[in-house]
XYZ file of C-alpha atoms in Angstrom:
389
model
C 92.867 63.037 84.576
C 92.784 65.899 86.285
C 90.969 68.955 84.611
C 93.249 71.084 82.459
C 94.050 74.900 83.339
C 95.617 76.696 80.521
C 98.306 79.201 81.715
C 99.225 81.448 79.285
C 102.113 83.415 78.322
C 103.372 85.686 76.129
C 106.619 87.656 77.860
C 109.530 86.594 79.828
C 107.349 88.487 83.553
C 104.775 86.446 82.470
C 106.827 83.136 82.268
C 108.739 84.334 85.128
C 105.406 84.002 87.064
C 103.180 81.725 85.530
C 106.194 78.550 85.887
C 105.894 78.220 89.692
C 101.866 77.883 89.790
C 102.585 75.280 87.060
C 105.427 73.409 89.579
C 102.711 73.326 92.151
C 99.834 71.722 90.705
C 101.920 69.134 89.562
C 103.428 68.557 92.629
C 99.054 68.611 94.200
C 97.963 66.700 91.279
C 94.425 68.085 91.419
C 94.880 70.071 88.517
C 96.901 69.217 84.991
C 98.764 72.614 84.001
C 98.966 73.626 80.415
C 101.695 76.424 79.617
C 100.605 77.922 76.515
C 102.902 80.649 74.808
C 100.825 83.006 72.908
C 103.532 84.027 70.695
C 104.198 87.918 71.910
C 107.548 87.080 72.510
C 108.636 83.632 71.994
C 112.039 83.734 72.639
C 112.155 85.236 75.807
C 109.114 82.601 76.860
C 111.294 80.048 75.580
C 114.297 81.210 77.758
C 112.729 82.286 80.788
C 110.849 78.849 81.132
C 114.183 76.692 80.312
C 115.301 78.733 83.734
C 112.469 76.191 85.558
C 113.519 73.103 83.352
C 109.892 73.342 81.488
C 109.263 74.067 78.408
C 105.560 75.649 76.853
C 102.538 72.661 76.109
C 101.777 74.945 73.364
C 103.062 77.126 71.244
C 100.636 79.621 69.357
C 101.786 80.270 65.589
C 101.779 84.489 65.024
C 102.120 86.456 62.326
C 103.125 90.081 62.835
C 103.587 92.268 60.016
C 103.094 95.738 61.283
C 104.174 94.924 64.876
C 100.737 97.095 66.162
C 98.518 96.010 69.481
C 95.205 95.514 67.061
C 97.091 93.139 64.710
C 98.809 91.282 67.604
C 95.146 91.396 69.971
C 92.952 90.072 67.073
C 95.632 87.596 65.531
C 96.081 86.387 69.407
C 92.229 85.927 70.193
C 92.122 84.216 66.728
C 94.950 81.763 67.842
C 93.761 81.287 71.460
C 89.675 80.981 70.688
C 90.786 77.688 68.440
C 92.961 76.363 71.035
C 89.670 76.335 73.821
C 87.590 75.206 71.621
C 89.845 72.539 70.925
C 91.292 71.894 74.311
C 88.021 73.094 75.839
C 90.143 73.713 79.678
C 88.662 73.832 82.632
C 90.053 77.443 83.899
C 92.174 79.586 81.890
C 94.613 81.632 84.405
C 95.686 84.913 82.855
C 98.874 87.141 84.821
C 99.524 90.676 85.088
C 99.002 93.384 81.974
C 100.445 91.927 78.638
C 98.736 92.620 75.583
C 98.542 88.617 75.988
C 96.714 88.450 79.214
C 93.507 90.805 77.236
C 93.786 88.386 74.840
C 93.658 85.495 76.753
C 90.899 87.014 79.312
C 88.602 87.828 76.096
C 88.824 84.368 74.722
C 88.425 82.603 77.623
C 85.201 84.397 78.594
C 83.978 84.820 75.202
C 84.002 80.643 75.674
C 82.379 80.903 79.178
C 85.282 79.358 80.492
C 86.417 80.754 84.441
C 89.237 83.159 84.781
C 91.585 83.822 87.005
C 93.441 86.701 87.163
C 97.208 86.650 88.597
C 98.640 89.266 89.920
C 95.591 91.142 89.960
C 94.479 94.888 91.225
C 97.540 97.184 90.650
C 96.600 100.416 89.515
C 98.375 103.394 89.186
C 95.216 105.637 88.596
C 96.510 106.776 85.562
C 95.315 104.820 81.739
C 98.605 106.889 80.248
C 100.930 105.411 82.427
C 102.249 102.892 81.960
C 99.819 102.402 78.634
C 98.537 100.454 77.800
C 99.188 98.302 80.583
C 96.950 99.965 82.724
C 93.925 99.922 80.930
C 94.417 96.175 80.545
C 94.467 95.068 83.899
C 91.455 97.085 84.206
C 89.405 95.327 81.449
C 90.444 91.752 83.194
C 89.281 93.098 85.980
C 85.900 93.088 84.951
C 86.277 89.242 82.790
C 87.742 87.307 85.479
C 86.019 85.045 88.064
C 88.574 85.110 90.167
C 91.085 87.480 91.006
C 94.421 86.598 92.963
C 95.870 89.979 94.425
C 99.668 90.116 95.287
C 98.959 92.318 98.142
C 96.140 93.560 100.717
C 96.570 97.143 98.372
C 96.035 95.487 94.990
C 92.936 93.470 96.626
C 91.837 96.884 98.401
C 91.437 98.660 95.111
C 89.751 95.820 92.888
C 86.881 96.020 96.068
C 86.934 99.586 95.179
C 85.976 99.354 91.749
C 83.163 97.114 93.221
C 84.412 93.210 92.553
C 82.389 90.731 95.057
C 84.597 89.972 98.184
C 84.162 86.530 97.577
C 86.049 86.625 93.813
C 89.129 87.978 95.852
C 92.260 86.691 97.688
C 95.529 87.588 98.534
C 98.217 85.099 97.705
C 101.340 86.789 97.323
C 103.014 87.499 94.158
C 104.587 84.300 92.542
C 107.474 86.308 91.309
C 109.160 86.277 95.066
C 108.633 82.400 94.537
C 110.556 82.419 90.910
C 113.287 84.711 92.266
C 114.450 82.756 95.428
C 113.939 79.672 94.334
C 116.284 80.740 91.167
C 119.038 82.303 92.954
C 119.194 79.871 95.531
C 120.891 77.243 92.479
C 123.221 79.358 92.167
C 123.955 79.158 88.351
C 127.210 80.343 86.480
C 127.486 83.210 84.961
C 127.776 83.076 80.797
C 129.465 86.513 80.703
C 132.470 86.397 82.916
C 132.522 90.652 83.881
C 129.217 89.999 85.289
C 131.018 86.892 87.465
C 134.319 89.075 88.547
C 131.191 91.833 89.337
C 129.595 89.855 91.626
C 132.813 87.713 93.057
C 133.918 91.340 93.825
C 130.592 91.704 95.799
C 130.399 88.219 97.306
C 134.336 89.354 98.319
C 133.569 92.467 99.851
C 135.669 94.287 97.551
C 132.506 96.175 96.099
C 129.628 97.065 95.974
C 127.486 95.988 93.332
C 125.091 98.126 91.486
C 122.221 96.803 88.949
C 120.828 99.494 86.943
C 117.857 98.731 84.610
C 115.834 101.603 82.209
C 113.948 99.549 79.778
C 110.829 101.129 80.033
C 109.163 102.990 76.486
C 108.915 106.125 78.781
C 112.350 106.063 79.817
C 114.288 106.386 76.434
C 115.315 109.643 74.792
C 116.456 112.345 77.152
C 115.160 110.029 80.125
C 117.818 107.950 80.103
C 120.355 110.419 79.209
C 119.891 112.408 82.847
C 119.655 108.276 83.945
C 123.288 107.440 82.545
C 124.370 110.997 83.161
C 123.468 109.655 86.894
C 125.508 106.640 86.570
C 128.645 108.606 85.577
C 128.641 110.947 88.356
C 127.729 107.847 91.414
C 130.416 106.050 89.180
C 133.422 108.912 89.830
C 131.970 110.028 93.254
C 132.371 106.160 94.776
C 135.417 104.409 93.478
C 134.244 101.121 95.433
C 130.785 100.112 93.351
C 131.105 98.489 90.219
C 127.303 99.587 87.941
C 125.983 96.479 85.879
C 123.475 97.829 83.693
C 121.803 95.180 80.595
C 120.620 96.836 78.077
C 117.244 96.740 76.210
C 117.480 95.001 72.953
C 115.826 97.590 71.151
C 119.171 98.964 68.475
C 118.971 102.631 69.198
C 118.355 102.549 73.100
C 121.688 99.952 73.160
C 123.575 102.136 71.250
C 122.365 105.240 73.385
C 123.258 103.440 76.571
C 126.394 102.276 75.105
C 127.551 105.960 74.327
C 125.941 107.221 77.454
C 128.684 105.324 79.216
C 131.255 105.160 76.775
C 134.581 105.214 79.251
C 133.425 104.723 82.561
C 135.150 102.469 84.436
C 133.460 100.074 86.604
C 130.611 99.770 84.593
C 129.455 96.649 82.979
C 126.881 97.051 79.937
C 125.099 93.147 78.526
C 122.475 92.027 76.552
C 118.899 91.899 78.399
C 120.437 88.885 80.785
C 118.560 84.976 81.146
C 116.411 85.293 84.275
C 118.244 82.917 86.519
C 121.825 85.523 85.857
C 119.757 88.291 86.623
C 117.880 86.825 89.672
C 121.570 86.092 90.985
C 122.953 89.188 90.134
C 119.948 91.338 92.049
C 120.982 88.979 95.147
C 124.194 90.456 95.340
C 123.276 93.845 94.638
C 124.103 96.816 97.380
C 121.485 98.750 95.537
C 119.420 99.222 92.622
C 118.185 101.947 89.885
C 115.001 100.279 88.579
C 112.160 100.703 86.725
C 111.037 97.164 86.028
C 108.268 96.445 87.696
C 109.843 92.725 88.905
C 112.406 93.977 90.298
C 110.795 95.962 92.592
C 109.052 93.371 93.652
C 111.869 90.687 94.028
C 114.537 93.067 95.429
C 113.348 93.326 98.938
C 113.291 89.241 99.265
C 117.509 89.982 98.527
C 117.256 93.043 100.899
C 118.211 94.988 98.212
C 116.792 98.717 98.452
C 114.959 99.707 95.161
C 115.924 103.582 93.684
C 113.149 103.658 91.114
C 113.228 105.360 88.161
C 110.214 106.479 87.240
C 107.183 108.884 87.813
C 104.832 106.849 89.013
C 104.545 102.837 90.171
C 101.364 100.951 90.606
C 103.696 99.246 93.014
C 103.154 101.667 95.525
C 103.708 98.849 98.534
C 107.028 98.850 98.237
C 107.276 102.832 99.020
C 104.477 102.036 101.897
C 107.195 99.133 103.318
C 110.169 101.690 102.877
C 111.996 99.167 100.906
C 111.439 101.456 97.457
C 111.954 105.273 96.650
C 110.563 107.018 93.613
C 112.999 109.185 91.893
C 112.027 109.155 88.356
C 114.397 110.001 86.034
C 115.713 113.274 87.787
C 119.518 113.199 87.642
C 119.758 114.886 90.729
C 117.578 113.546 92.732
C 118.762 109.305 91.531
C 122.349 110.848 92.407
C 121.151 112.600 96.009
C 119.563 109.082 96.908
C 121.816 106.822 95.766
C 124.485 108.694 97.740
C 122.102 108.468 100.904
C 122.168 105.213 100.407
C 125.990 104.497 99.654
C 127.370 106.835 102.922
C 125.222 105.492 105.488
C 125.041 101.479 105.335
C 122.901 101.332 108.143
C 120.251 103.666 106.553
C 120.309 101.303 103.801
C 119.946 97.961 105.709
C 116.431 99.906 107.413
C 114.909 100.001 104.025
C 114.505 95.947 103.374
C 114.185 94.795 108.113
C 110.484 94.792 107.625
C 110.580 91.851 104.590
C 109.318 91.423 101.097
C 105.393 93.096 101.063
C 105.045 91.714 97.770
C 105.195 87.500 99.250
C 106.490 85.088 101.235
C 107.494 82.201 98.290
C 104.444 80.482 99.303
C 102.035 82.370 96.625
C 101.959 79.720 93.827
C 100.733 77.025 96.141
C 98.019 79.525 97.340
C 96.896 79.782 93.600
C 96.675 76.253 92.815
C 94.527 76.465 95.802
C 92.539 78.459 95.157
C 91.900 77.702 91.508
C 91.412 73.686 92.759
C 88.801 75.908 95.314
C 87.592 77.751 92.227
C 86.414 74.363 90.486
C 85.022 72.513 93.229
C 88.521 70.511 94.151
C 89.172 71.758 97.505
C 88.741 74.598 100.438
C 89.686 78.037 99.308
C 92.860 78.386 101.130
C 94.248 81.827 103.810
C 94.994 84.676 101.960
C 98.418 85.413 102.876
C 99.642 87.278 106.137
C 100.096 91.117 104.927
C 102.516 93.824 106.253
C 101.195 96.310 104.332
C 98.302 98.612 105.535
C 95.790 98.324 102.748
């Protein structure tokens, strides 16, 4: 039997970005992927994997009382350590920068199981933003045996931290693989309001604007400014239709509902399943977002992004011109959105150079890189980069 490789997911983005890697491993036949759900966000992980018609092979029991980061980290490390002792995988893949990522890397490192860090090398340069993710990914960078960077800039960040060059490979981001494959399936929307908005956009009857504001630093007054900007844009442009999937937190949902109450052509929804979100994004004219994943996915669908954050570690899209940082300044959001709504040629030019985050082959490069780490294949060639380091 081929060697087992654990792919550890605790959040929806992790599941989305790891599912194509598991598929690539199954297709190649050299490695046996074992999808491990850490228990951090169990329902969201299950829903995300359902979109790819797969299930977690192992779901760890996780009891949470206080909801604190120390409680979560220690509980996951304990469960993962027991699983590593039982199954003895050849390698462990962790993705990104969550508490699950850190727990998986630490548990594997202590068991002397090689750690593969998918989406390695992202840096904001500020330990407070995003918090605690910036610290998590830097810590994992010290433990990993193989660093799979999504871009040349991410690889340069690792080399600048004295990571051995032989352990760094530019693969692209597997979220591009996931988004392209899921959107192409055009699965039906469960919410008829979203279906109507997308249908209007597809027939040239409206321009669709996708808005997401889910990060904790956006809650409170920053979110009020974002919602005010949305109100002003809807009033100024009668042909736009806005879809805003709200955060599941009841207080945040209430703030969104209050801020957009009575505003026409605005649809506020529950958090969307990944297939619905990917299809929605693929039909958007513009996105206003604080989501890292959407920043990575939008260029593949030629959708410019106005980033509702003061700082982003995904600067490749800024360098490539397919995204612009606007923070939560109401006037700036309105002004930059208006420029794109008033000038379709400017809007199209933002994404004319393709997606700096990937070409849809990152999961195959990941499989090849892990196989090479385990002595089962030659080291793959890196992804050609469209962004200078």
